[in-house]
Every structure is written in C-alpha cells, then in structure tokens.
PDB file of C-alpha atoms in Angstrom:
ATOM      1  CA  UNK A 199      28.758 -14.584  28.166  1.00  0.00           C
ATOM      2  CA  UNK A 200      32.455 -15.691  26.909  1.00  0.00           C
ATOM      3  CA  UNK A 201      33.551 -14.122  24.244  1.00  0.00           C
ATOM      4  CA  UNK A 202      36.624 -14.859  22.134  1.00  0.00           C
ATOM      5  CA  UNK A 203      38.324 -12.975  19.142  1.00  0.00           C
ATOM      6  CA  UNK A 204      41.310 -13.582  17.143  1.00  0.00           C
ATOM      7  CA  UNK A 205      43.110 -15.305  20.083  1.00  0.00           C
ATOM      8  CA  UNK A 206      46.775 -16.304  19.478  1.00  0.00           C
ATOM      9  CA  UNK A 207      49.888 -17.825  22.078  1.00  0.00           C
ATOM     10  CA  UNK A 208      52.301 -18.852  21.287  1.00  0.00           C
ATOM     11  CA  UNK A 209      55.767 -20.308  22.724  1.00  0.00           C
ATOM     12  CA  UNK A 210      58.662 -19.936  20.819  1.00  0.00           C
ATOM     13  CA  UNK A 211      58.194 -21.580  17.763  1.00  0.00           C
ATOM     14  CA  UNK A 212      55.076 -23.401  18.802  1.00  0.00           C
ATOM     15  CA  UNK A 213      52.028 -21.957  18.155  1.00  0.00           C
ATOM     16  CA  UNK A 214      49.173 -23.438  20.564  1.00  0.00           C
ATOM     17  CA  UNK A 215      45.867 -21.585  19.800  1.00  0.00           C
ATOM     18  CA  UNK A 216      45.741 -19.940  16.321  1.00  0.00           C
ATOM     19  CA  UNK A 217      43.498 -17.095  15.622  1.00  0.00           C
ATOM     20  CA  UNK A 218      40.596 -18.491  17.636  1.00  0.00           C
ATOM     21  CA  UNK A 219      37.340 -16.646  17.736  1.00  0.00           C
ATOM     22  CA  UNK A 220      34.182 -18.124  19.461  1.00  0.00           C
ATOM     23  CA  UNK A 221      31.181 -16.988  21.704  1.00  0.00           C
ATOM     24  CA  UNK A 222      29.176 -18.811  24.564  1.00  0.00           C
ATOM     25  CA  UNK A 223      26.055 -17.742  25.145  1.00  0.00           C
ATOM     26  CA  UNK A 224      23.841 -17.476  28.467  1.00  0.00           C
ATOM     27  CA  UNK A 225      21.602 -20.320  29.055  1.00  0.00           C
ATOM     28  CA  UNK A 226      23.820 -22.483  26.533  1.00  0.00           C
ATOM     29  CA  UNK A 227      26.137 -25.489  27.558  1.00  0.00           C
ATOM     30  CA  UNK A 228      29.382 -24.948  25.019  1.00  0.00           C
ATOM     31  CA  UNK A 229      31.057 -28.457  24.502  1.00  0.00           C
ATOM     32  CA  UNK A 230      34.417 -27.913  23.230  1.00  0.00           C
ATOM     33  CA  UNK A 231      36.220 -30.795  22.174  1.00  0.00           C
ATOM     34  CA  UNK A 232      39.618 -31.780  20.028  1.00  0.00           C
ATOM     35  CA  UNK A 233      42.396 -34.379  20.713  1.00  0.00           C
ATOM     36  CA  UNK A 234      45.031 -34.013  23.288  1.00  0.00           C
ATOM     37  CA  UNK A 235      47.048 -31.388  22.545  1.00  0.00           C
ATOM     38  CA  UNK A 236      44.768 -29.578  20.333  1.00  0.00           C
ATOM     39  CA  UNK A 237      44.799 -26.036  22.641  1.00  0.00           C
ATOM     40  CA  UNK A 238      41.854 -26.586  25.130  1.00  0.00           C
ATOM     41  CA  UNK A 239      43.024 -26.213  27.896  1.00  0.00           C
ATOM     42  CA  UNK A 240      45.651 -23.414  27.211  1.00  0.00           C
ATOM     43  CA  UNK A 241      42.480 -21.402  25.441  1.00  0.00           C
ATOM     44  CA  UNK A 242      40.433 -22.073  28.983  1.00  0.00           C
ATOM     45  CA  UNK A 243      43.379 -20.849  31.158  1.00  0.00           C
ATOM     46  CA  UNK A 244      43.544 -17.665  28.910  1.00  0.00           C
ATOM     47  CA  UNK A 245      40.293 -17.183  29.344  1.00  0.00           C
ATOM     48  CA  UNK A 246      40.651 -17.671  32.770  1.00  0.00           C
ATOM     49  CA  UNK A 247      43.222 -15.243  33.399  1.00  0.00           C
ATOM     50  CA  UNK A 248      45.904 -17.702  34.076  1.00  0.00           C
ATOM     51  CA  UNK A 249      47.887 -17.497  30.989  1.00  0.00           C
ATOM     52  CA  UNK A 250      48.826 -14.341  28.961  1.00  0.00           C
ATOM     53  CA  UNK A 251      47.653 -14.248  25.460  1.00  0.00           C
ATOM     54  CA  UNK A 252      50.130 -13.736  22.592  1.00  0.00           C
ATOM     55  CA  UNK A 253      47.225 -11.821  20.940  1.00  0.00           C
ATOM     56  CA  UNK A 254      43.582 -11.197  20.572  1.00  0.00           C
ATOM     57  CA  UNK A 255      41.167 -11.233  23.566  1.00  0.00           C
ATOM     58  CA  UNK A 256      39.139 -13.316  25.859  1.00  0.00           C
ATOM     59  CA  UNK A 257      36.413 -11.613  27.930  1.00  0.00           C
ATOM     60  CA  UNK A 258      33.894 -12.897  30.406  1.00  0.00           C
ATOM     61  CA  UNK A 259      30.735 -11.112  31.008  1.00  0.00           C
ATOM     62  CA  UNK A 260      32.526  -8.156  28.845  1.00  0.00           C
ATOM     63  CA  UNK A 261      35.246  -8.123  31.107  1.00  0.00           C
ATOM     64  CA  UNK A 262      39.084 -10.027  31.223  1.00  0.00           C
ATOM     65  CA  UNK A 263      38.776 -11.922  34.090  1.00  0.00           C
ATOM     66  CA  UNK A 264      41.744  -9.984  35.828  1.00  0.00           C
ATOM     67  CA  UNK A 265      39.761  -6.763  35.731  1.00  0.00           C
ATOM     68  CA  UNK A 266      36.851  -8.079  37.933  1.00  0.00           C
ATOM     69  CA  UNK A 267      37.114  -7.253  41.405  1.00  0.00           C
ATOM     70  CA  UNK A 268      35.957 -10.661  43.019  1.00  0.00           C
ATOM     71  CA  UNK A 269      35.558 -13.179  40.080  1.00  0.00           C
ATOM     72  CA  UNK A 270      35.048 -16.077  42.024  1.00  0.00           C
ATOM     73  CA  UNK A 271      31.271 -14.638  42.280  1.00  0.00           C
ATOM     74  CA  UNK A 272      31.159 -13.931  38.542  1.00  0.00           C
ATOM     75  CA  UNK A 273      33.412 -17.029  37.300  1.00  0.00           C
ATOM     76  CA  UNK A 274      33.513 -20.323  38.635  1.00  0.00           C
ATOM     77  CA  UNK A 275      36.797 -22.124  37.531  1.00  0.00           C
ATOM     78  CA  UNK A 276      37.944 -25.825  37.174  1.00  0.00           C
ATOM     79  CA  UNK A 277      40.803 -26.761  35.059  1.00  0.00           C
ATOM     80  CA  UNK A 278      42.226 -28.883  37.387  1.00  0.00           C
ATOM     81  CA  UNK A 279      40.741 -31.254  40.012  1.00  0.00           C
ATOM     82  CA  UNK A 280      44.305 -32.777  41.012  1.00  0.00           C
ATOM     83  CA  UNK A 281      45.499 -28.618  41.665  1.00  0.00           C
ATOM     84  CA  UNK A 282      43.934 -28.590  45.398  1.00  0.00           C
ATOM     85  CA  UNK A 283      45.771 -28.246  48.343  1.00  0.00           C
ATOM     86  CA  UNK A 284      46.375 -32.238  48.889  1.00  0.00           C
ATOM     87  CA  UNK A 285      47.242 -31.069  52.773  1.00  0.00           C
ATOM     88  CA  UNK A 286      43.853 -29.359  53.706  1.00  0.00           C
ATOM     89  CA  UNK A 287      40.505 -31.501  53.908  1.00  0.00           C
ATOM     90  CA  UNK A 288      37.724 -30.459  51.632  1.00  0.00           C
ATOM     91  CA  UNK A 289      35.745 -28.930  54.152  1.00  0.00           C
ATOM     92  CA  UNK A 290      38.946 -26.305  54.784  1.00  0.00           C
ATOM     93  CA  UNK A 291      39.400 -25.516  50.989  1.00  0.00           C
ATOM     94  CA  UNK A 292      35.614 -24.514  50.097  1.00  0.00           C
ATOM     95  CA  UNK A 293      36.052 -22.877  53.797  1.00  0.00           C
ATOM     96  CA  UNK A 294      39.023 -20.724  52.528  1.00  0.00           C
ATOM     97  CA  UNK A 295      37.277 -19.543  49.309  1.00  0.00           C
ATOM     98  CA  UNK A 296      34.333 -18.356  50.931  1.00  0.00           C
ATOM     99  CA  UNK A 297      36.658 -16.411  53.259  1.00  0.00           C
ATOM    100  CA  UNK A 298      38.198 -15.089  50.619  1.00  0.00           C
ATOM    101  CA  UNK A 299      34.960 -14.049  48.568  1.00  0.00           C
ATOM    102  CA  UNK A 300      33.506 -13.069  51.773  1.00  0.00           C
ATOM    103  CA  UNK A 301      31.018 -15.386  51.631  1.00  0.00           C
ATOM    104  CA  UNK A 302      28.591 -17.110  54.731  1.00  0.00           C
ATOM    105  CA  UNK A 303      30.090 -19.974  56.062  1.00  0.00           C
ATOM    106  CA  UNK A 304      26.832 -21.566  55.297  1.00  0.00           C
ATOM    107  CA  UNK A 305      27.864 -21.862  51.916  1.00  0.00           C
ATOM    108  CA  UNK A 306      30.124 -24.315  52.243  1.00  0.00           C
ATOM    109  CA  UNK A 307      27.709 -27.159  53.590  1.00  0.00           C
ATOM    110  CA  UNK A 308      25.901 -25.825  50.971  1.00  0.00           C
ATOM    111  CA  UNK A 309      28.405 -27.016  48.576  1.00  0.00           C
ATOM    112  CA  UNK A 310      28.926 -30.235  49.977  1.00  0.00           C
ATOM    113  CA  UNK A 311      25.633 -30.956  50.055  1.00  0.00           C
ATOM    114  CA  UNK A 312      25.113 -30.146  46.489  1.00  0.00           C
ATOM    115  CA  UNK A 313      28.304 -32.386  45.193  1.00  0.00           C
ATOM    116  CA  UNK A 314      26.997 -35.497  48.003  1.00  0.00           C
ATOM    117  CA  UNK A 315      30.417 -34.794  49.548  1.00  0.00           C
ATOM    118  CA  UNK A 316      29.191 -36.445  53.454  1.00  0.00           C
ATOM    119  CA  UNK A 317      30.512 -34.612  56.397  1.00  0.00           C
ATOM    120  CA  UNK A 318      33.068 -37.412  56.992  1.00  0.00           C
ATOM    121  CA  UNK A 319      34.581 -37.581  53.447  1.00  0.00           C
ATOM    122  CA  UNK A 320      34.276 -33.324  53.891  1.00  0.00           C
ATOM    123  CA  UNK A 321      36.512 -34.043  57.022  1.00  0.00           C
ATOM    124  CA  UNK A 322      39.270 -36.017  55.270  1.00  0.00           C
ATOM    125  CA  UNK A 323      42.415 -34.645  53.404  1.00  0.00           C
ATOM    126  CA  UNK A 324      42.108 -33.992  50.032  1.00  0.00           C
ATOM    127  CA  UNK A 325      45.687 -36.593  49.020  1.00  0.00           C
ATOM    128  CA  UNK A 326      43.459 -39.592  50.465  1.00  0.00           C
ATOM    129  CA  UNK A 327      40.219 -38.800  47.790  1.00  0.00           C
ATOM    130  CA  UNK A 328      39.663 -40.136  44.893  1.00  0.00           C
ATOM    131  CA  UNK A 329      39.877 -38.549  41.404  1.00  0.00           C
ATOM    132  CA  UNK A 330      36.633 -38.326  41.183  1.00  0.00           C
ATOM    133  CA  UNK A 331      35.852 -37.255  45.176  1.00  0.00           C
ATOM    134  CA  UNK A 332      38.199 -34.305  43.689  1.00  0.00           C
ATOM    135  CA  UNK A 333      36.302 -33.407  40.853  1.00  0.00           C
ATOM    136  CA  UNK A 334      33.268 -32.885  43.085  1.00  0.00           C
ATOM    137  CA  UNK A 335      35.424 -30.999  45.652  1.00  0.00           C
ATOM    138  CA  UNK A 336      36.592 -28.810  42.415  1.00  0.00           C
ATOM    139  CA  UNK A 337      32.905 -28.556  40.827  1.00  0.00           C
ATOM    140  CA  UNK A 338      31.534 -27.392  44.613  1.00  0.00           C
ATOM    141  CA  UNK A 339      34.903 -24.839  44.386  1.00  0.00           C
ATOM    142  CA  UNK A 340      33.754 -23.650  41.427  1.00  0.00           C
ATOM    143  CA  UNK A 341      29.954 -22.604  42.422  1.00  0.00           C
ATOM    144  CA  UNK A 342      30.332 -21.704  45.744  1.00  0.00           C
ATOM    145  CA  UNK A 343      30.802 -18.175  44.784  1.00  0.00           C
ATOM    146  CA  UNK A 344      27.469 -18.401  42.478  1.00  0.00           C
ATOM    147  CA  UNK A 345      28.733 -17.230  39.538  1.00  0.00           C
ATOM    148  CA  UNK A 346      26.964 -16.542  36.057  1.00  0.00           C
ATOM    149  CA  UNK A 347      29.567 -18.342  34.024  1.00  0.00           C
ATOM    150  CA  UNK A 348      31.477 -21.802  34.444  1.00  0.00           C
ATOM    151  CA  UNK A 349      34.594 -23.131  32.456  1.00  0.00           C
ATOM    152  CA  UNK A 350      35.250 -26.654  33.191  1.00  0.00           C
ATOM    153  CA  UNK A 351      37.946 -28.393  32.101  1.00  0.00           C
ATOM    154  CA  UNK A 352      37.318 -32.177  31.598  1.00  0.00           C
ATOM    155  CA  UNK A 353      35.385 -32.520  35.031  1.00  0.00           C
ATOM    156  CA  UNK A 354      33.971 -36.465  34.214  1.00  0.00           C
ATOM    157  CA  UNK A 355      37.487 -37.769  34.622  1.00  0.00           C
ATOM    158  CA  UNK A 356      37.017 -39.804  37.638  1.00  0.00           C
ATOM    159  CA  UNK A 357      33.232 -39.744  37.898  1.00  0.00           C
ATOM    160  CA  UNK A 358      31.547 -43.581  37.767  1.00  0.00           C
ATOM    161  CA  UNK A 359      28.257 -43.221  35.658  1.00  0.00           C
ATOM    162  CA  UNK A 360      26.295 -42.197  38.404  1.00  0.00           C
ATOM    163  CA  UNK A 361      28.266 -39.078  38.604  1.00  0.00           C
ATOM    164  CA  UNK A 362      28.777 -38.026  35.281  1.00  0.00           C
ATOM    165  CA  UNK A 363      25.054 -38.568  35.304  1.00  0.00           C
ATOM    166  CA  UNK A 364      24.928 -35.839  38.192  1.00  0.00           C
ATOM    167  CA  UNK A 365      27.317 -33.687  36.560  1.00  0.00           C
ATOM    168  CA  UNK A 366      25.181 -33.410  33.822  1.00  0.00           C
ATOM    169  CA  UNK A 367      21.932 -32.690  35.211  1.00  0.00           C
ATOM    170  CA  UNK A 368      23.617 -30.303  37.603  1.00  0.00           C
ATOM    171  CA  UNK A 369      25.452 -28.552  34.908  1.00  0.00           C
ATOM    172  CA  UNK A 370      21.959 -28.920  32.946  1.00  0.00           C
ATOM    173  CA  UNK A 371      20.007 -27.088  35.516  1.00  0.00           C
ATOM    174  CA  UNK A 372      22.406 -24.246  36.046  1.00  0.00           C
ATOM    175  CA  UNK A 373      22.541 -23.242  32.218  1.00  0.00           C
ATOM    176  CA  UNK A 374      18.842 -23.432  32.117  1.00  0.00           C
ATOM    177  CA  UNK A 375      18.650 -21.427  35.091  1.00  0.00           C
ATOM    178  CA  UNK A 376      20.814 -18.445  32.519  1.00  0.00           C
ATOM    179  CA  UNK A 377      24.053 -19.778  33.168  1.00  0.00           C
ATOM    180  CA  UNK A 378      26.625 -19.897  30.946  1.00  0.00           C
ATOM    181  CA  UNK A 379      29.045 -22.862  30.936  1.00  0.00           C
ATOM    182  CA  UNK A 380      31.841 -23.681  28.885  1.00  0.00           C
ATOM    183  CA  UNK A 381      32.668 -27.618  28.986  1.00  0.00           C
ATOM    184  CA  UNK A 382      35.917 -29.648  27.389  1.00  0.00           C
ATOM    185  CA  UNK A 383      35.610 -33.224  27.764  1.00  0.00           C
ATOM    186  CA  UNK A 384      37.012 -36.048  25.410  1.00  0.00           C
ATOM    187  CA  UNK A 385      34.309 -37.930  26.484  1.00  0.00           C
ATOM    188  CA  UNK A 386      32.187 -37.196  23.161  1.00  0.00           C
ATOM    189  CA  UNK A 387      28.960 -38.999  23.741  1.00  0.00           C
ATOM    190  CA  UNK A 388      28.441 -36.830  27.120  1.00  0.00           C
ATOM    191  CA  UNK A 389      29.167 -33.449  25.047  1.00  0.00           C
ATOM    192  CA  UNK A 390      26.498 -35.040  22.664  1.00  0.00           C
ATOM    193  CA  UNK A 391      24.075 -35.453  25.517  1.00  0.00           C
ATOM    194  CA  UNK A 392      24.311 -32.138  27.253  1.00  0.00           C
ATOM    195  CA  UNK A 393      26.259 -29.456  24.430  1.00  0.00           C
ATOM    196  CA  UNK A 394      23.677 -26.477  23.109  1.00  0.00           C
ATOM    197  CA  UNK A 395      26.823 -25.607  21.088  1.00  0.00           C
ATOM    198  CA  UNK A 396      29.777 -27.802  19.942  1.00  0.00           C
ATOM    199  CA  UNK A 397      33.220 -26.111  19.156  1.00  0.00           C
ATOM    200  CA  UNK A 398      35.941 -28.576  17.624  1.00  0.00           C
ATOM    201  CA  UNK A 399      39.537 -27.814  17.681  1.00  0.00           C
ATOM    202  CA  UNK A 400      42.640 -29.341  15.405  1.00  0.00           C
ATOM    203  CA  UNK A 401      46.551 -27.874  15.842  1.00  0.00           C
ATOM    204  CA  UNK A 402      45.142 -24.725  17.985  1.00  0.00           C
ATOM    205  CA  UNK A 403      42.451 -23.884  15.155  1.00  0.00           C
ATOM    206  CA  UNK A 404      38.590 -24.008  15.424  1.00  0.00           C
ATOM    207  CA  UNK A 405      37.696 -26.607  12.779  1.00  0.00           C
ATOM    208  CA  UNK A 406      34.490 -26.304  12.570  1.00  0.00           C
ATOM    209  CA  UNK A 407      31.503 -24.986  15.038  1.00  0.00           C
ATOM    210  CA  UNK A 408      27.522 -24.640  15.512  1.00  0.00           C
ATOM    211  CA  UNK A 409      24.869 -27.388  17.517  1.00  0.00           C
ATOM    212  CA  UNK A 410      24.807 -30.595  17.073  1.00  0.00           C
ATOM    213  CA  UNK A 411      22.332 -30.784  14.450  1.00  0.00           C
ATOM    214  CA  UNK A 412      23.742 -28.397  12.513  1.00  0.00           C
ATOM    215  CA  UNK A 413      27.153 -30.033  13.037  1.00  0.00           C
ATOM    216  CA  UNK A 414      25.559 -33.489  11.842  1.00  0.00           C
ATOM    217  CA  UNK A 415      24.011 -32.357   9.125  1.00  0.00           C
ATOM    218  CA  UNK A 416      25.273 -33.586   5.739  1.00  0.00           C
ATOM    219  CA  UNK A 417      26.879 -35.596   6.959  1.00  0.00           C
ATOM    220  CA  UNK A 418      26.221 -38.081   4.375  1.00  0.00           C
ATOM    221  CA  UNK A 419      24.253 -41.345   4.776  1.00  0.00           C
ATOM    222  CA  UNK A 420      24.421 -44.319   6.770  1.00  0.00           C
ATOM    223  CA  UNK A 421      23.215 -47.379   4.685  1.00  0.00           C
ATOM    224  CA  UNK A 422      23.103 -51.231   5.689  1.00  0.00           C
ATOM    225  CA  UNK A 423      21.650 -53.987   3.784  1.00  0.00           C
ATOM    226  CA  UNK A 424      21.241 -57.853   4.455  1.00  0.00           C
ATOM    227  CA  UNK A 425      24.384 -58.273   1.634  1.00  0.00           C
ATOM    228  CA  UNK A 426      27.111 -55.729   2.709  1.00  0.00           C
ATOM    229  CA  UNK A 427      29.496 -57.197   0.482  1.00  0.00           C
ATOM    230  CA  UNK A 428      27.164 -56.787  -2.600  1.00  0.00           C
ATOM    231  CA  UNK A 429      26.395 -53.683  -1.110  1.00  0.00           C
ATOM    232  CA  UNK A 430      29.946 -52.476  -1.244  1.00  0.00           C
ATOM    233  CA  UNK A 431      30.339 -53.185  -4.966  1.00  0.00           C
ATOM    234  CA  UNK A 432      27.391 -51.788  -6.372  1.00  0.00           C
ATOM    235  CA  UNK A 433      28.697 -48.335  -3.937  1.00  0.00           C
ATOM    236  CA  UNK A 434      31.926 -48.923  -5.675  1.00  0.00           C
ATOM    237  CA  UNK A 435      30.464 -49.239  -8.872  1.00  0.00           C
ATOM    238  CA  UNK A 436      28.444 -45.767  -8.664  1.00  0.00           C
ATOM    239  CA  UNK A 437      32.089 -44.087  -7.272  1.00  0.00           C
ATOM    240  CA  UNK A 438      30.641 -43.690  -4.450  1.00  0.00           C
ATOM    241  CA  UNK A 439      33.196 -43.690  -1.703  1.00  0.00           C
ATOM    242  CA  UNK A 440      32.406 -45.746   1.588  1.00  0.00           C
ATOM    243  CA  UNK A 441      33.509 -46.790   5.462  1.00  0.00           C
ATOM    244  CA  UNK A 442      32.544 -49.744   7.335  1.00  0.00           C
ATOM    245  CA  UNK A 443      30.605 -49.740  10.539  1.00  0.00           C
ATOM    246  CA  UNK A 444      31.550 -52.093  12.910  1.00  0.00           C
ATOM    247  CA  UNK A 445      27.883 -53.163  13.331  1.00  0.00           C
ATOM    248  CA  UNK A 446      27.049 -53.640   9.470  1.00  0.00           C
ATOM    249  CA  UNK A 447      26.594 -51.682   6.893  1.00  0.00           C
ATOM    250  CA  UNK A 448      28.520 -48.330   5.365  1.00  0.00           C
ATOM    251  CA  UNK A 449      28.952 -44.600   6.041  1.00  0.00           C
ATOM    252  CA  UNK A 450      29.235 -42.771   2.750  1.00  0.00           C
ATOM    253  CA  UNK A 451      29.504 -39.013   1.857  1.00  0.00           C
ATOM    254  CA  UNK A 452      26.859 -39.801  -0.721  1.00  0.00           C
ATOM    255  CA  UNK A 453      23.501 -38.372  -0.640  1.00  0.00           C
ATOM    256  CA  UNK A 454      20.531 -40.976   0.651  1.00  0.00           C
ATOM    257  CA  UNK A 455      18.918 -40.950  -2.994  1.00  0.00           C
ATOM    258  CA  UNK A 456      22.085 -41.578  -4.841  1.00  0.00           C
ATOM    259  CA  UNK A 457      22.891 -44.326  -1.966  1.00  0.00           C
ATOM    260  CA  UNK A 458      19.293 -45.684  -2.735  1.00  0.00           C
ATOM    261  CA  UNK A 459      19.611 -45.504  -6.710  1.00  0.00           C
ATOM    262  CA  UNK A 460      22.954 -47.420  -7.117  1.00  0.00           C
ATOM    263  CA  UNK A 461      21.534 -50.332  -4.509  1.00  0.00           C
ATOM    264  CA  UNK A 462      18.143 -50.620  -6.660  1.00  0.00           C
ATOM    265  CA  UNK A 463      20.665 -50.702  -9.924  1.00  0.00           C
ATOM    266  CA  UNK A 464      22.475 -53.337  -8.272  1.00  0.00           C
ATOM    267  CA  UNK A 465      18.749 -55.113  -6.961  1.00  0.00           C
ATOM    268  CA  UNK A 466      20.330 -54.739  -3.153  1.00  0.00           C
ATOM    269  CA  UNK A 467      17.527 -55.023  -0.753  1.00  0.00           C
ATOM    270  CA  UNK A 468      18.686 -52.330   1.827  1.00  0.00           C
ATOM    271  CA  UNK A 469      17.709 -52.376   5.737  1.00  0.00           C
ATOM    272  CA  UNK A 470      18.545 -49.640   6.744  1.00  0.00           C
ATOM    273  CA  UNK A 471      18.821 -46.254   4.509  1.00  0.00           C
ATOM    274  CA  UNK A 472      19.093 -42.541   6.719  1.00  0.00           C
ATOM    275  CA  UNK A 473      20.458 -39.607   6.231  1.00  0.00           C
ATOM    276  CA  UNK A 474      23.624 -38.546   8.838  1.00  0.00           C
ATOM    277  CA  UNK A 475      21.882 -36.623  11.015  1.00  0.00           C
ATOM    278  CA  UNK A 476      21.770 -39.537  13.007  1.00  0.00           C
ATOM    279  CA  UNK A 477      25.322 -40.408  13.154  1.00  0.00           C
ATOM    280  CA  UNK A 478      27.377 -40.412  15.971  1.00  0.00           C
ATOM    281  CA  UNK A 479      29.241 -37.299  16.953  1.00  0.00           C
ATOM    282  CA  UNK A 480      32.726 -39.476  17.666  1.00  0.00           C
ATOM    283  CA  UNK A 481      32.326 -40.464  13.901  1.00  0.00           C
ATOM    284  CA  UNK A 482      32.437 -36.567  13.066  1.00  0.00           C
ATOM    285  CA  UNK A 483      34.768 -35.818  15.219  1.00  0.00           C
ATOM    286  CA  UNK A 484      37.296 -38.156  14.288  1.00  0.00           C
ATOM    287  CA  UNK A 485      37.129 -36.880  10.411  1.00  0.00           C
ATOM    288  CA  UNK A 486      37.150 -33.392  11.237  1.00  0.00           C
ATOM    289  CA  UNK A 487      40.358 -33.752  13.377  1.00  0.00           C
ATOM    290  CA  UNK A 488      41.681 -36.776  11.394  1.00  0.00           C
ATOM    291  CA  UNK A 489      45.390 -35.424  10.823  1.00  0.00           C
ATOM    292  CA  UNK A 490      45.639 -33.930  14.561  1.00  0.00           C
ATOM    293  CA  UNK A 491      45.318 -37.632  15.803  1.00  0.00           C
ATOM    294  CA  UNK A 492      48.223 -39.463  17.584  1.00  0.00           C
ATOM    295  CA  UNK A 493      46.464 -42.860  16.689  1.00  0.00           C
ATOM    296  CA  UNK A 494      45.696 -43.499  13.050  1.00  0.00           C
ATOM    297  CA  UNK A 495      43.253 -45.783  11.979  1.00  0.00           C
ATOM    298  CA  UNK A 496      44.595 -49.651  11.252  1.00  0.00           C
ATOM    299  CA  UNK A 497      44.263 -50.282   7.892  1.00  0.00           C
ATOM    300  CA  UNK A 498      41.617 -53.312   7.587  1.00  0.00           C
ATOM    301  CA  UNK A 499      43.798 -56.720   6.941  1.00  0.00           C
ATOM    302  CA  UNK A 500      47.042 -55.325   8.775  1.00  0.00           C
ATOM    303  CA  UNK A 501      46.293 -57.193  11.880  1.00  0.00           C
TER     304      UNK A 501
END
C-alpha cells in the first residue's frame, strides 16, 4: 500500500505539490494523471525517496522508502527510462541490481524474458536503444527485485501499440496477483483501460479522485439528434448550457430528462440521448484541469 497525507514541497516561492493526501490500495492499478507540470512526478520521487518533502508524509508498505533495508525487493521504481547508464548494455544493468539486491543471476534472463528484450538487443548498449527498448529495460529494472508495490512514471512513452498493449496486461496481471501499482501517464484512454482508481491533479492539488465510474458519473448528458443546429436552440432556449462534439451532437451539464423535455418542446427527434457515464475520460479531464492547461481551447470561428 502507498499512502499519502498532507504532502507539501515546495521551492522558494513555488509551491509544487499542495497538501496532497491519497491512498493506493493492494490489488488496485492507481492512474494518476494532470497536465505537465501539475506535480506528478515530483509527488512520485517523494514517494520514492528521491526528493525531500517540505511537509507531510509518503509511506510505502507503512514505511518511507529510505527506512527499508533493501527496497528494491519491496519497491520497484521507474521515473525515468532515459536515467540508465547509456555506457553499460542492458544485460549489465539488470546484472548490477541483482548484485546489489543479492539476487540469482537467473533473474535477470528472467527479466528479459518477461520484457521480450532478445539476448542480442540484452547484449547491446543501452545509448543505441530505443525509447521504448528503454522503457522495457526500466520496467524489467523495476521487477526484478519482485516487489509488492510499483510506481511508474509515464512508462508508454516509446511503446508502439503492441507494447503498451503488453504493458498493460503485464501491469494487469501483477495488481491482480495483490500488487499494488501506482501509474502516471498522459496517455488518458490507457489510464481509462487499466486504472481501478483515478487521481487527477491541477497546480500541485488533487482535483478530484475515486474510479472511473464514480469519476464519470454526473457527468451530465451526451445528446445528438439528426438537426444539431435546431438542437442547439431549443438547448439554448431551456438555458441549458452546451459543447459540441466533434462527431455530432452536444455535451451538456443538464440532466438526460431535462435534455429530453426541451428537445420534445422544440419537436427535435433525438438519436442519441445517454447519460455521461459514458463519456470519455479526456473530456473530464480536460474540465477538471481546464485553468492548469498551457493550450486553451480555440474559440469556434477564430480559425
């Protein structure tokens, strides 16, 4: 289990994560998500033991990660896939931390194996792999030890389909197995996929928190008829406020029956009328961080 209270940092004047409190559970994938910026990764590398905390705490299995004697076997860590030795070949590096955690050598073909790292990619230098060869070095790293909890900082970047379908299943597999793994990814529609429980961060704040289906809930309606622009008025006309899809149709903070009732006022023949549990998580996500965002949406007739 991770468990988070009331954790500050600051530097200087800046304040990075801001009274953040949060708990991943065994078993559970945690998606955590936010813009660029937001305090991910500087709330992972707390946890992590690699930055000091301002205030508040960050344990691991009950523990700060400094205080346990060999954490690579309790905590398997990647914030970083570019961080590795770019001198050494992969084979050396997962060689070196089994050394060091006084593991069998036999866990390091284990490793490969696992990640489909081949025996000659194994033998090459880390500065000639890929970005995504490195996230699979960094992912095999971060399990050789066979620890109870993982904390994974964006590990898709660099993975083709096929991979982040791997990742997923692997990472999948291990939490079902009692693991506990705590995942930050921009990519939203894989946290959608795999998250048990989705934590959102704006400006170093948790904005909001709980699984997806909670998280979706209420979140209004999605509504499309064959007459959008008729549609739109007869919205308008009820004050109720809208935003386009890009396929057809409107998003509204209304409730399905009040949708319903202002299109049958209007005699709109609607298509498509459900309630936003089925909306798409970016679409959330998006509103809930809407003034942390560099880009701002165009406003519709400025291009």
């Amino acid at each position: 289990m991770i468990t988070v209270q009331n954790l500050t940092k600051r530097y200087g004047d800046h304040v990075a994560v801001d009274d953040v409190s949060f708990v991943c559970k065994p078993g559970q994938v945690t998606g955590f998500l936010g813009p660029n910026g937001a305090g991910k990764s500087t709330t992972m590398r707390i946890i992590a033991g690699l930055t000091p905390a301002t205030s508040g705490s960050a344990t691991v299995g009950g523990v700060a990660y400094t205080d346990i004697p060999n954490p690579g076997t309790e905590v398997g860590v990647l914030l970083d896939a570019s961080a590795q030795h770019a001198g050494r070949t992969g084979a050396e590096i997962l060689t070196l931390s089994a050394l060091t955690m006084g593991l069998p050598r036999r866990r390091v073909d284990e490793m490969l194996d696992l990640v489909s790292l081949s025996p000659k990619e194994a033998g090459r230098r880390v500065r000639n792999y890929s970005l995504g060869m490195r996230q699979r070095l960094g992912i095999a790293n971060a399990l050789i030890g066979d620890p109870r909890i993982l904390i994974l900082d964006e590990p898709a970047n660099g993975l083709d389909p096929a991979g982040i379908h791997w990742m997923r299943s692997l990472l999948r597999d291990y939490a079902n197995r009692g693991g506990t793994v705590l995942l930050s990814s921009h990519l939203l529609h894989e946290i959608e996929i795999i998250a048990d429980e989705i934590l959102v961060i704006g400006q170093g704040r948790i904005v909001t928190a709980g699984t997806k289906d909670s998280l979706l809930a209420g979140a209004g309606t999605r509504v499309r008829s064959l007459d959008d622009v008729a549609l739109f008025d007869a919205l308008r006309r009820a004050d109720i406020r809208t935003q386009a899809v890009p396929d057809g149709g409107f998003t509204t903070d209304a409730t399905p029956e009040e949708v319903g009732r202002a299109a049958a006022a209007a005699g709109v023949a609607l298509i498509e009328l459900r309630t936003g549990d089925g909306a798409q998580l970016e679409e959330m996500f998006l509103q809930l961080t809407a003034d942390t965002q560099r880009e701002q949406p165009t406003p519709q007739g400025a291009l």
